[in-house]
Short mmCIF file of N, CA and C in Angstrom, two decimals:
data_model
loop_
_atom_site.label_atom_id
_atom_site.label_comp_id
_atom_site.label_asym_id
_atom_site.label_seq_id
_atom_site.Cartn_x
_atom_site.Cartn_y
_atom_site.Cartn_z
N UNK C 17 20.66 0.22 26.96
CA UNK C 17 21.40 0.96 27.97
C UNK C 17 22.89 0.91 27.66
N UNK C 18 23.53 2.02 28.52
CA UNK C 18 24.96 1.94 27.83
C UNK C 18 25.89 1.42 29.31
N UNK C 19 25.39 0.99 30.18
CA UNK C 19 25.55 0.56 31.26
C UNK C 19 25.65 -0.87 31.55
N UNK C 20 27.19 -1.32 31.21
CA UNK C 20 27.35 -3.15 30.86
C UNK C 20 26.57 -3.77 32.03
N UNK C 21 27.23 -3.42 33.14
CA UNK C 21 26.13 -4.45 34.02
C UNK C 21 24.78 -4.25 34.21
N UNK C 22 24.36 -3.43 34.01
CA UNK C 22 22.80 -3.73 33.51
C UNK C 22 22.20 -4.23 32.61
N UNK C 23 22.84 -4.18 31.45
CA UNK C 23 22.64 -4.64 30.37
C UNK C 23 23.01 -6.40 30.58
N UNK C 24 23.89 -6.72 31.33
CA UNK C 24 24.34 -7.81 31.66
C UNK C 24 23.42 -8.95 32.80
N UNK C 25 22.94 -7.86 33.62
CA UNK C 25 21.67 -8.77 34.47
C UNK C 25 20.68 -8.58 33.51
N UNK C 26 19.97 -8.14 32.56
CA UNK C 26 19.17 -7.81 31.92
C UNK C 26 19.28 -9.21 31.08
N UNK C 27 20.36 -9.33 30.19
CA UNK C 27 20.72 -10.64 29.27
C UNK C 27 20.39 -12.02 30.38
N UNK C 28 21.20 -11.96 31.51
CA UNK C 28 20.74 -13.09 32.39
C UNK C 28 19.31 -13.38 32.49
N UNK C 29 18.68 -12.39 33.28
CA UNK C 29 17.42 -12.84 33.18
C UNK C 29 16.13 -13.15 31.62
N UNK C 30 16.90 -12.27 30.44
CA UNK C 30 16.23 -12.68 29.62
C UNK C 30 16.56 -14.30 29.27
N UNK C 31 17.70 -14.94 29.52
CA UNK C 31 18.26 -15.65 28.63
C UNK C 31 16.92 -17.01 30.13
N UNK C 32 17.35 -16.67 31.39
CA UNK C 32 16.62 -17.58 32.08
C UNK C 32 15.06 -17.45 31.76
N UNK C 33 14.09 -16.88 31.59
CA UNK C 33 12.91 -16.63 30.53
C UNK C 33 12.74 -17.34 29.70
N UNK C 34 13.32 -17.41 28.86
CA UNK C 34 13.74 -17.88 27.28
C UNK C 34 13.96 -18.97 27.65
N UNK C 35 14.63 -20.23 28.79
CA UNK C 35 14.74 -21.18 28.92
C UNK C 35 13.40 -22.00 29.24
N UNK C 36 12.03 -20.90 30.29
CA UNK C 36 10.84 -21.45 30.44
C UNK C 36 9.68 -21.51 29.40
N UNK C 37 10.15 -20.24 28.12
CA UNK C 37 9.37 -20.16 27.26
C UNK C 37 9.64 -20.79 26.23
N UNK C 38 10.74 -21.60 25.73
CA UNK C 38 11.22 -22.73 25.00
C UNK C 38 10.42 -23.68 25.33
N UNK C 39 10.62 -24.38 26.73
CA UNK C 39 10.19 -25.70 26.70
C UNK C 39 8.76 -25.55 27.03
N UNK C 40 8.13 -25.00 26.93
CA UNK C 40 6.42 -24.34 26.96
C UNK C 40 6.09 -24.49 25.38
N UNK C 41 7.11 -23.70 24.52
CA UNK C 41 6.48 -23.61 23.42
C UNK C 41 6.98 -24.61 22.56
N UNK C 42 7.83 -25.71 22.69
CA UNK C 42 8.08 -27.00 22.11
C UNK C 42 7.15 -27.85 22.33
N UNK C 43 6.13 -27.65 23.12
CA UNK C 43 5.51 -28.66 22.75
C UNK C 43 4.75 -28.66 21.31
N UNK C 44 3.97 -30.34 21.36
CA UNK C 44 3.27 -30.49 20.36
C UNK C 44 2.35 -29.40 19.75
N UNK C 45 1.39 -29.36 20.76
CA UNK C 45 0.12 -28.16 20.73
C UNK C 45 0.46 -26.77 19.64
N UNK C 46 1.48 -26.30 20.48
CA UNK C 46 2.10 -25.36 19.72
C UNK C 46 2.63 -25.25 18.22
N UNK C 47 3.83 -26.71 18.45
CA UNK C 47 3.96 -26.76 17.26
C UNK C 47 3.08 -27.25 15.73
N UNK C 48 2.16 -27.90 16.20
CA UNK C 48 0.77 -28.13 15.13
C UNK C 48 0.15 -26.70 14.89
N UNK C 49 -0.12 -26.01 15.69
CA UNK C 49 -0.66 -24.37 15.75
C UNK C 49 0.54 -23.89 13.92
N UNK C 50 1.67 -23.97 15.06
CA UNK C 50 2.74 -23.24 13.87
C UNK C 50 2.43 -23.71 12.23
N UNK C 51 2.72 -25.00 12.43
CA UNK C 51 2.45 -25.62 10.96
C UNK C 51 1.30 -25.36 10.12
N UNK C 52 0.14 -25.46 11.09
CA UNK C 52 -1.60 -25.02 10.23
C UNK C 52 -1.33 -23.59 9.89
N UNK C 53 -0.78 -22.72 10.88
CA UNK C 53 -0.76 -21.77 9.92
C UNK C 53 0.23 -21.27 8.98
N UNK C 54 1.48 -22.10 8.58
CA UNK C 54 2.30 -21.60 7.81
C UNK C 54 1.24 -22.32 6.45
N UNK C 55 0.96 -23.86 6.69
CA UNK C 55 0.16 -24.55 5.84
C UNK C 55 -0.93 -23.37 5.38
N UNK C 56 -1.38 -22.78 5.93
CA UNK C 56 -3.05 -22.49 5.75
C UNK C 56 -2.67 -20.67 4.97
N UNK C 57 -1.60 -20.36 5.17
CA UNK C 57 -1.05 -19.21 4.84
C UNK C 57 -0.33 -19.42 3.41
N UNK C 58 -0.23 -20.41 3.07
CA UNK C 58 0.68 -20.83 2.02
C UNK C 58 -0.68 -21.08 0.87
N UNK C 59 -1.96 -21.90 1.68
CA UNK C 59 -3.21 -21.83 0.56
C UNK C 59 -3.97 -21.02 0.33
N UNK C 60 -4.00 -19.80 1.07
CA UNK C 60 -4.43 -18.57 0.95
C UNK C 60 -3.93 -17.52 -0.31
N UNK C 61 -2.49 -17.82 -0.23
CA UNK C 61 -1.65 -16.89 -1.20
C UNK C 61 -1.74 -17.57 -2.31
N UNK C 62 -1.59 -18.56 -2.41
CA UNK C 62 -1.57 -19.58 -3.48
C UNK C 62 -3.30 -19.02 -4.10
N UNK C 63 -4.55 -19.44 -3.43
CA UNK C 63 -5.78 -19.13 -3.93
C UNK C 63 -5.87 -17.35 -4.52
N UNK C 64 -5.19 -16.65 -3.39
CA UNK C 64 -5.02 -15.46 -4.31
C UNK C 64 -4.32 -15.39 -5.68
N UNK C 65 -3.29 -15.80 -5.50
CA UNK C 65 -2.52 -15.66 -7.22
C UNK C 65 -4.16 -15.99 -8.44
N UNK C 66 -4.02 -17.29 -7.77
CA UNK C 66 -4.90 -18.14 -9.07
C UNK C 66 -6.35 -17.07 -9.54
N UNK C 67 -6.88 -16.49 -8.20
CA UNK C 67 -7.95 -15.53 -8.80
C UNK C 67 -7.20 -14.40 -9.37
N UNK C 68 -6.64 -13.86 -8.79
CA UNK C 68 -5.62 -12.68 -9.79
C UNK C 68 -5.23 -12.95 -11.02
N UNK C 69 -4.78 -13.88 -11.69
CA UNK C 69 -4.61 -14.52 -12.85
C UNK C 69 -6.01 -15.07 -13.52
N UNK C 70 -6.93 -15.27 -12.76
CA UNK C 70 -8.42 -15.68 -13.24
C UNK C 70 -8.74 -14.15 -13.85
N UNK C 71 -8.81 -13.17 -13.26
CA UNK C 71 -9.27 -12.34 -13.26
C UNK C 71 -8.81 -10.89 -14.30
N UNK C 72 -7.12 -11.02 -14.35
CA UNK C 72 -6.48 -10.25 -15.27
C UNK C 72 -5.59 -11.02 -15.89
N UNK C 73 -5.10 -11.75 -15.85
CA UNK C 73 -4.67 -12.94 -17.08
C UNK C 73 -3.05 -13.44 -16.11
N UNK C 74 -2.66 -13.92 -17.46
CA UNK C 74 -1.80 -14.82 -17.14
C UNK C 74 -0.41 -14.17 -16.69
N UNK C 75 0.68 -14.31 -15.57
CA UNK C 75 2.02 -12.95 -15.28
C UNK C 75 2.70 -12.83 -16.60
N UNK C 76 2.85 -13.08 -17.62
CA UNK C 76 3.46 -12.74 -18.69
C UNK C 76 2.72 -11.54 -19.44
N UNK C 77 1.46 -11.49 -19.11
CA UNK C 77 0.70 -10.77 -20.08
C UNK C 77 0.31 -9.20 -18.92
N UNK C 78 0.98 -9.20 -17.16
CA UNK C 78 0.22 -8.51 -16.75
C UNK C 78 1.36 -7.92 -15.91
N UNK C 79 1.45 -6.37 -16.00
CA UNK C 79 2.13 -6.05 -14.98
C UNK C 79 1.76 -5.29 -13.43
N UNK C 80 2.30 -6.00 -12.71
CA UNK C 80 2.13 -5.60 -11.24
C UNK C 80 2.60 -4.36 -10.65
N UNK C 81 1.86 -3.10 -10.38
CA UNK C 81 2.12 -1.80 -10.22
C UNK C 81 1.71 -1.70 -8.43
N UNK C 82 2.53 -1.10 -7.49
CA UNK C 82 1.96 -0.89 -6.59
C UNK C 82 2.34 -0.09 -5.52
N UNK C 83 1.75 1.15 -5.28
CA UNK C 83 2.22 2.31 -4.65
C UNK C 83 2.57 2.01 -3.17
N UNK C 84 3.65 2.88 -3.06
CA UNK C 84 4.08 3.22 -1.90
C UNK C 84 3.79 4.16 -1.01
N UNK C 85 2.08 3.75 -0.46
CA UNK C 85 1.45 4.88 -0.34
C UNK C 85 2.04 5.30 1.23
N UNK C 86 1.63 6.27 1.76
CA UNK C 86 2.15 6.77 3.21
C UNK C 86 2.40 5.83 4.13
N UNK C 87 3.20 5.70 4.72
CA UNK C 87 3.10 5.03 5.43
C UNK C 87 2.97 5.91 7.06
N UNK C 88 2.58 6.43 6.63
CA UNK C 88 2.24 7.52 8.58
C UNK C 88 3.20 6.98 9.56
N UNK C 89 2.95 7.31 10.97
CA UNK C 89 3.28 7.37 12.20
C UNK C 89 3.64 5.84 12.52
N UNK C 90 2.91 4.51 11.76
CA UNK C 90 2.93 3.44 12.43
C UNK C 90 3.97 2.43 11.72
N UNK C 91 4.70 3.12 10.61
CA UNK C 91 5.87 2.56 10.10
C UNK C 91 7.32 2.83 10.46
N UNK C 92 8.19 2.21 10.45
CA UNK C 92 9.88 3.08 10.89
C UNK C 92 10.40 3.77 9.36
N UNK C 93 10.79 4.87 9.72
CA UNK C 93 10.64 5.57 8.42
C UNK C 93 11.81 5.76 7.82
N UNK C 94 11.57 5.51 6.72
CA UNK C 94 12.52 5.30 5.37
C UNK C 94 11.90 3.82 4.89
N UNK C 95 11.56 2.81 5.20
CA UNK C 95 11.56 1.61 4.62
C UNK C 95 9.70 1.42 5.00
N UNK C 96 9.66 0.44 3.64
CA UNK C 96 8.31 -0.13 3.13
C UNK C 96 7.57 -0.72 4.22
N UNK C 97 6.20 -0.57 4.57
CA UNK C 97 5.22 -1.66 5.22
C UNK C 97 5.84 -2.88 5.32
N UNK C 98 5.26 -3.65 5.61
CA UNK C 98 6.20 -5.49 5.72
C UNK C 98 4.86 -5.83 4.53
N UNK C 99 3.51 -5.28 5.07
CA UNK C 99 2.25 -5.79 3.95
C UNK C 99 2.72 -5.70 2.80
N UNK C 100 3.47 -4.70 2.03
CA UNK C 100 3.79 -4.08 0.88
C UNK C 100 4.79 -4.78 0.64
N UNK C 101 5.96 -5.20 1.51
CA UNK C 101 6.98 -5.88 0.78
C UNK C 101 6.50 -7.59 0.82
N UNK C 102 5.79 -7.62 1.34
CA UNK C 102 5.01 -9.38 1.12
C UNK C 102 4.23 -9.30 -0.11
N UNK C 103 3.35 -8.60 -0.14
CA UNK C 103 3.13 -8.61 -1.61
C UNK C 103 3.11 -8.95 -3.12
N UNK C 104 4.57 -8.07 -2.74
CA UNK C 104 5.75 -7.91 -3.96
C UNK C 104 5.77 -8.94 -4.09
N UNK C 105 6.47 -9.41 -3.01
CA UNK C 105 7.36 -10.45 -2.94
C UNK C 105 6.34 -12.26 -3.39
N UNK C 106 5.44 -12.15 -3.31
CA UNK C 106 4.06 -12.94 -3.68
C UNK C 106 4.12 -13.21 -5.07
N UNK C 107 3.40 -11.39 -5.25
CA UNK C 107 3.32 -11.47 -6.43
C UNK C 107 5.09 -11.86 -7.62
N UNK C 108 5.83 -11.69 -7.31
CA UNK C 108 7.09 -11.55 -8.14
C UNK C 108 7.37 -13.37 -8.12
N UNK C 109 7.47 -13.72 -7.16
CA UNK C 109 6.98 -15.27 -6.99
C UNK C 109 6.83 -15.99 -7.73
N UNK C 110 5.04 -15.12 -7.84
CA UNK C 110 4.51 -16.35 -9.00
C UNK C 110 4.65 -15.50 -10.46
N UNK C 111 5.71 -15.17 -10.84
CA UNK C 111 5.86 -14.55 -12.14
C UNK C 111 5.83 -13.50 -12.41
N UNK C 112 4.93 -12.39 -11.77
CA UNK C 112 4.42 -11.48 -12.43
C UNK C 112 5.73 -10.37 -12.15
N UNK C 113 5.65 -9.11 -13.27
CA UNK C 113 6.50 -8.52 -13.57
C UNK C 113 6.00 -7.66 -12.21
N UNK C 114 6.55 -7.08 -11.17
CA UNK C 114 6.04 -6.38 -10.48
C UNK C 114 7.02 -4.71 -9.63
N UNK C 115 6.21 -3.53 -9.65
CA UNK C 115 7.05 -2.50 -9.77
C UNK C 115 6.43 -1.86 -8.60
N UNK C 116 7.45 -1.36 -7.27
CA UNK C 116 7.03 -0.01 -6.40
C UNK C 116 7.16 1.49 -7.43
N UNK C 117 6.07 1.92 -6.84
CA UNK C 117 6.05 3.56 -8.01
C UNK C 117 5.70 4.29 -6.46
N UNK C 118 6.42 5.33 -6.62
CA UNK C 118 6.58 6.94 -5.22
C UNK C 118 5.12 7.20 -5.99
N UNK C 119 4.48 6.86 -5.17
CA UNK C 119 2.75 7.86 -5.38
C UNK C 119 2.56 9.30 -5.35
N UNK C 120 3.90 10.19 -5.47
CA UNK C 120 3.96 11.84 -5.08
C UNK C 120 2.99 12.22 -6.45
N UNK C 121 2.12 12.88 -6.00
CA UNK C 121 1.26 13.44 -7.33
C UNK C 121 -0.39 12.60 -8.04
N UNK C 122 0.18 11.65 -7.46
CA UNK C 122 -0.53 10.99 -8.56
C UNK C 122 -2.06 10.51 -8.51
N UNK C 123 -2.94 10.89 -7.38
CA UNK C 123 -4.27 10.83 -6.88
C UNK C 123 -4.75 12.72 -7.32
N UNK C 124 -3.66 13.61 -7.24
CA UNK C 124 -3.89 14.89 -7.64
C UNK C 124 -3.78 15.34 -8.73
N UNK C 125 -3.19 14.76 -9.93
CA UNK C 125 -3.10 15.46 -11.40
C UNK C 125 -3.90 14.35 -12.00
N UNK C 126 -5.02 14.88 -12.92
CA UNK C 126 -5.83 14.18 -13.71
C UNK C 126 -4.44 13.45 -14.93
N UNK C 127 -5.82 12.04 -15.03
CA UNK C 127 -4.15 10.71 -15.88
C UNK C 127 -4.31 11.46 -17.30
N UNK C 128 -5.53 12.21 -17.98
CA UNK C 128 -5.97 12.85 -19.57
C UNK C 128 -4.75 14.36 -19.54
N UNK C 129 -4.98 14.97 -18.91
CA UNK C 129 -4.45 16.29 -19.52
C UNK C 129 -3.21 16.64 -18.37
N UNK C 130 -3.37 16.41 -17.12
CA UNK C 130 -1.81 15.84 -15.96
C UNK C 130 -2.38 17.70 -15.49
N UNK C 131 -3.51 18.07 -15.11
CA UNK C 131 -3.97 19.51 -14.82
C UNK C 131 -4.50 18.73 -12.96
N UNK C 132 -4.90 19.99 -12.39
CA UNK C 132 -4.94 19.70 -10.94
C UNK C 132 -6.47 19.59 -10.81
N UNK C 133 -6.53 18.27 -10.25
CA UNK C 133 -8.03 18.24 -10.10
C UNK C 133 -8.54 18.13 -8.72
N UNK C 134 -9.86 18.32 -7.98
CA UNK C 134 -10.39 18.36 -6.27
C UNK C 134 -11.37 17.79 -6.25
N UNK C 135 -11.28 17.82 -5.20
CA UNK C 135 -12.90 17.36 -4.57
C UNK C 135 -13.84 18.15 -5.23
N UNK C 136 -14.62 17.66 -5.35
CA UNK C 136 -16.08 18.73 -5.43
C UNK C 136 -17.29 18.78 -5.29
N UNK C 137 -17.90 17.13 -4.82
CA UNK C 137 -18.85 17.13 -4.52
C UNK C 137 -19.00 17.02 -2.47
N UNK C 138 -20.27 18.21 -2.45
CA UNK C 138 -20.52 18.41 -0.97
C UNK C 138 -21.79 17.26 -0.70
N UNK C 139 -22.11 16.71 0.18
CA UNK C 139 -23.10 15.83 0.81
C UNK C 139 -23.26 16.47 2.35
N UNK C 140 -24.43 15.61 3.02
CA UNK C 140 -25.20 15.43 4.17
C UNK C 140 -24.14 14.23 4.80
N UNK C 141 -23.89 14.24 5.83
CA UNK C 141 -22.64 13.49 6.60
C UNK C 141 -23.71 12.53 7.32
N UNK C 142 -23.19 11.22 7.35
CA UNK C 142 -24.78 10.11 7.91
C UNK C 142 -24.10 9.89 9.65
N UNK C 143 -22.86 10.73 9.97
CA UNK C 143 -22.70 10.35 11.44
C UNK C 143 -23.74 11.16 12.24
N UNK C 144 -24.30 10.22 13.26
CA UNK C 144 -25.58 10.63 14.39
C UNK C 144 -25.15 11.62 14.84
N UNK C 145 -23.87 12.07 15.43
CA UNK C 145 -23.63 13.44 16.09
C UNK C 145 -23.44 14.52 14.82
N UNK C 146 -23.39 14.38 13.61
CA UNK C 146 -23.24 15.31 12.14
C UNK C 146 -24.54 15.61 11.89
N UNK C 147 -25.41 14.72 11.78
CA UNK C 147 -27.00 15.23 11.43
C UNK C 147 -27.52 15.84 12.22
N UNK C 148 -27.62 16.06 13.74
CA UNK C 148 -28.35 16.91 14.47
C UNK C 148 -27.84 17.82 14.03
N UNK C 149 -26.57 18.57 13.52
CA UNK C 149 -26.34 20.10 13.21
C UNK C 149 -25.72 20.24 12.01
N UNK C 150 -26.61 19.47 10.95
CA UNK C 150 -26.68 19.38 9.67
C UNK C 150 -25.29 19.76 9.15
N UNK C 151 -24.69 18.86 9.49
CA UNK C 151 -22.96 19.20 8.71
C UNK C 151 -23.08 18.29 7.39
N UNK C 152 -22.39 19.31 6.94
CA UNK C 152 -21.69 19.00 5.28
C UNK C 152 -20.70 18.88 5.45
N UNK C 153 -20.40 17.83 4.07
CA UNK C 153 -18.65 16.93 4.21
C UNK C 153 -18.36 17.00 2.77
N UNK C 154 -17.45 16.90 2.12
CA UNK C 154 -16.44 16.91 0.88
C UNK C 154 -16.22 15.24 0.77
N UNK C 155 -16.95 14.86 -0.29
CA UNK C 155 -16.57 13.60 -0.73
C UNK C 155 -14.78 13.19 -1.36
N UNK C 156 -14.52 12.48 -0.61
CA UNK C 156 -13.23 12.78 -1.28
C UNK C 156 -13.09 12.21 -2.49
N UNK C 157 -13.56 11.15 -2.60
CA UNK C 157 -13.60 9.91 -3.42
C UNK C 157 -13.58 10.18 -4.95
N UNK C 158 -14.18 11.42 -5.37
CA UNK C 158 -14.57 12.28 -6.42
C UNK C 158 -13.89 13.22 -6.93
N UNK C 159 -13.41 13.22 -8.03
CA UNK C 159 -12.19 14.39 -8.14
C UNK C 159 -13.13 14.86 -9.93
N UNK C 160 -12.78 16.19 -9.23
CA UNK C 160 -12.93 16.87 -10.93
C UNK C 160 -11.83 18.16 -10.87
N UNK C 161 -11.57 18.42 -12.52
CA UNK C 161 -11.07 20.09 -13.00
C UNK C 161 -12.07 21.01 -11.94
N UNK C 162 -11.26 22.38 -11.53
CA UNK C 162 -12.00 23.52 -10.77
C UNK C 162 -12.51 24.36 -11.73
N UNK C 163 -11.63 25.12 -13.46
CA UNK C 163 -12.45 25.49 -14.06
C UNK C 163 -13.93 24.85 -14.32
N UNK C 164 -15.07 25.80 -14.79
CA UNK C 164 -16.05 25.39 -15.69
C UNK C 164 -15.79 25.10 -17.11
N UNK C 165 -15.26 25.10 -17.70
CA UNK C 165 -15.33 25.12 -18.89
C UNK C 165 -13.99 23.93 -19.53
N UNK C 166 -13.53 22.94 -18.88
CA UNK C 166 -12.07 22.27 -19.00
C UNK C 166 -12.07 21.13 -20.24
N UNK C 167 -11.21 21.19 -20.81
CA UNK C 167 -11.44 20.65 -21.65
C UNK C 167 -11.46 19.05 -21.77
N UNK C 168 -11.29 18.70 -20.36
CA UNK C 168 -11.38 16.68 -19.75
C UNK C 168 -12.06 17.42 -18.89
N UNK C 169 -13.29 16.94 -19.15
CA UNK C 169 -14.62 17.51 -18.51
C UNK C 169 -14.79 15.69 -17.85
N UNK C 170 -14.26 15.06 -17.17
CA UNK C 170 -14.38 13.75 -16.71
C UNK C 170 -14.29 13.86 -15.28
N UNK C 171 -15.10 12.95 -14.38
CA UNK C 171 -15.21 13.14 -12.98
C UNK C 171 -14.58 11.86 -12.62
N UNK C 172 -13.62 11.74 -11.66
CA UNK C 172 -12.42 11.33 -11.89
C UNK C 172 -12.25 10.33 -10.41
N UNK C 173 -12.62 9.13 -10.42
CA UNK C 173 -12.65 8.22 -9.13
C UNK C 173 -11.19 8.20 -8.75
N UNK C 174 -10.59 8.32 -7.55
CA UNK C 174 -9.65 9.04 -6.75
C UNK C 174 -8.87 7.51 -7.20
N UNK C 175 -9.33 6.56 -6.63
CA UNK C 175 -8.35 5.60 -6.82
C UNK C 175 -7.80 5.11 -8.07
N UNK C 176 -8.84 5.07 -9.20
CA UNK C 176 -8.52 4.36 -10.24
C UNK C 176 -7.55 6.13 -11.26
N UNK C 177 -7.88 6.61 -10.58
CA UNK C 177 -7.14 7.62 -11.35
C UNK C 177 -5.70 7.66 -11.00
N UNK C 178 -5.10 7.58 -9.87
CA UNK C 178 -3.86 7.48 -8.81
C UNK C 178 -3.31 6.27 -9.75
N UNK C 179 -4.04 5.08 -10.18
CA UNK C 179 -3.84 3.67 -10.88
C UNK C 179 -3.05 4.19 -12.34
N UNK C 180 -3.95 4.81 -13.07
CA UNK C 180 -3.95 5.20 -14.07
C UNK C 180 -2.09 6.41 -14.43
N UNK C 181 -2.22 7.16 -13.59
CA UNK C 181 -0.98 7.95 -13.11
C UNK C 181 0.35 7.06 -12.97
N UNK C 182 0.12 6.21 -12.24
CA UNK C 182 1.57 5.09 -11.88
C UNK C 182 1.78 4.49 -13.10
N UNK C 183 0.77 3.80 -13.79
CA UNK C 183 1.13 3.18 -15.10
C UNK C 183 1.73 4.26 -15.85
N UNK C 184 0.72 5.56 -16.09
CA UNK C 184 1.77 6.09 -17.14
C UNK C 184 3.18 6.73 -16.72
N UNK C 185 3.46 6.91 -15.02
CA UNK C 185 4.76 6.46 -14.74
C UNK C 185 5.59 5.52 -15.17
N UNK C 186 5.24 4.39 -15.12
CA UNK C 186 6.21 3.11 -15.38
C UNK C 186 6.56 2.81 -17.19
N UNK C 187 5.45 3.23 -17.58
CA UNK C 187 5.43 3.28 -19.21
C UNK C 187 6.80 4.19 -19.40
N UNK C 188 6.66 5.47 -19.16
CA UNK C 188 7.46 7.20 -19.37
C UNK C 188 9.04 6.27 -18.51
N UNK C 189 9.07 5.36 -17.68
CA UNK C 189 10.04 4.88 -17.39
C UNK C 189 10.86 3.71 -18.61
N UNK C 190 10.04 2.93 -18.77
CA UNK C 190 10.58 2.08 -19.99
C UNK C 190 11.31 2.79 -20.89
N UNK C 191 9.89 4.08 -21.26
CA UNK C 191 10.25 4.49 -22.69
C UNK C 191 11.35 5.67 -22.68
N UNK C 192 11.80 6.57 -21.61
CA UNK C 192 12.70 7.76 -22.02
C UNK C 192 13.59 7.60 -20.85
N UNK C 193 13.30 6.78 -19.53
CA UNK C 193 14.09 6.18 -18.63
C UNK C 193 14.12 6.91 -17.48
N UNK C 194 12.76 7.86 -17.25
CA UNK C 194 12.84 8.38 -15.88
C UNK C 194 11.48 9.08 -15.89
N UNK C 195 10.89 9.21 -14.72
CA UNK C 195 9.71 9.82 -14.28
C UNK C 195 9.48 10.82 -15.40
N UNK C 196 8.37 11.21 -15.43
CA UNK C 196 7.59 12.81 -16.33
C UNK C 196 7.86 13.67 -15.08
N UNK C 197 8.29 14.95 -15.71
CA UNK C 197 9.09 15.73 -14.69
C UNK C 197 7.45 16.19 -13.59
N UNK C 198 6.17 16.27 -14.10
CA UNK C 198 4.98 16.70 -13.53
C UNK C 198 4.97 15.37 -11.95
N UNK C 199 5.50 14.78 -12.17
CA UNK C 199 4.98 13.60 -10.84
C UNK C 199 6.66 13.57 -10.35
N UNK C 200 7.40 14.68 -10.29
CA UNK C 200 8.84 14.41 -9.48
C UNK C 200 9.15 15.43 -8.86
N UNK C 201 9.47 14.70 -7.70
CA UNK C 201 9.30 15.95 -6.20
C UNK C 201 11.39 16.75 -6.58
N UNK C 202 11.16 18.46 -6.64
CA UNK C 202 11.89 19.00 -6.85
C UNK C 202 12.81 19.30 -5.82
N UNK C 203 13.64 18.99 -5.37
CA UNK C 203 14.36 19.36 -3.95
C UNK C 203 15.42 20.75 -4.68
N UNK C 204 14.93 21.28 -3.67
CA UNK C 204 15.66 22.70 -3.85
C UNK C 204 17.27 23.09 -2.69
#
């Protein structure tokens, strides 16, 4: 409010609040709560690294790629998830080389020939109100070329392809020092 004395009984009574919810939440109870889970949050991340490194090797040998995918309606906009910047921030931690890449493009242009690929397979939809009136749905999950005849005749899993796209982003970054002009949004 732009209205000092309101804003001013407002501070009073928060600040008297804040005096009952202090000595409520100093106690012991509470504070053991706090500790198990900073403790129990600290062996969680920790057990993640170690399988991540079990699993694709050691942070010297592996780089950490990870999109900045939409963040819709439930983020403040311009700035990253908090999930996404914890992450990072995890992963960079424990070593690993780790990079945000703008996901513009990159679930939509095949990673072989950088041509526009879709959905294309139709199915039987398994929701109870979809089957009584036999609706068909568009798998999204599935991406192929729309010609017949293309010459990356490959059916193209949505995620690992989007994967595939960012790396050869970050590569085309090392090597000539800026995005491939096909994955960079043109402002006119």
């Amino acid at each position: 409010t732009c209205n000092y004395e309101k804003f001013k009984n407002y501070m009073i009574e928060k600040n008297k609040l804040n005096l009952l919810l202090f000595s409520h939440y100093e106690k012991i109870f509470f504070r053991k709560f706090k500790l198990n889970r900073y403790i129990n949050t600290q062996k969680s991340e920790s057990k993640m690294i170690k399988n991540f490194t079990k699993k694709f090797g050691e942070p010297n040998d592996v780089v950490f790629i990870m999109g900045d995918y939409d963040k819709g309606s439930s983020n403040i906009g311009g700035l990253e998830p908090a999930i996404c910047k914890k992450f990072r921030k995890i992963f960079k931690n424990a070593g690993f080389r780790t990079y945000l890449v703008n996901e513009f493009r990159t679930s939509k242009l095949c990673n072989c020939c950088h041509s526009e690929i879709s959905p294309f397979m139709i199915r039987q939809s398994h929701k109870p109100n979809d089957i009584k009136v036999n609706k068909k749905i568009t798998i999204n999950g599935l991406l192929s070329h729309q010609e017949d005849k293309h010459k990356c005749e490959i059916i193209h899993n949505r995620d690992k392809n989007a994967v595939q796209n960012m790396l050869n982003i970050v590569k085309s970054i090392f090597t000539i020092g800026r995005r491939p002009d096909i994955f960079t949004r043109i402002h006119t």
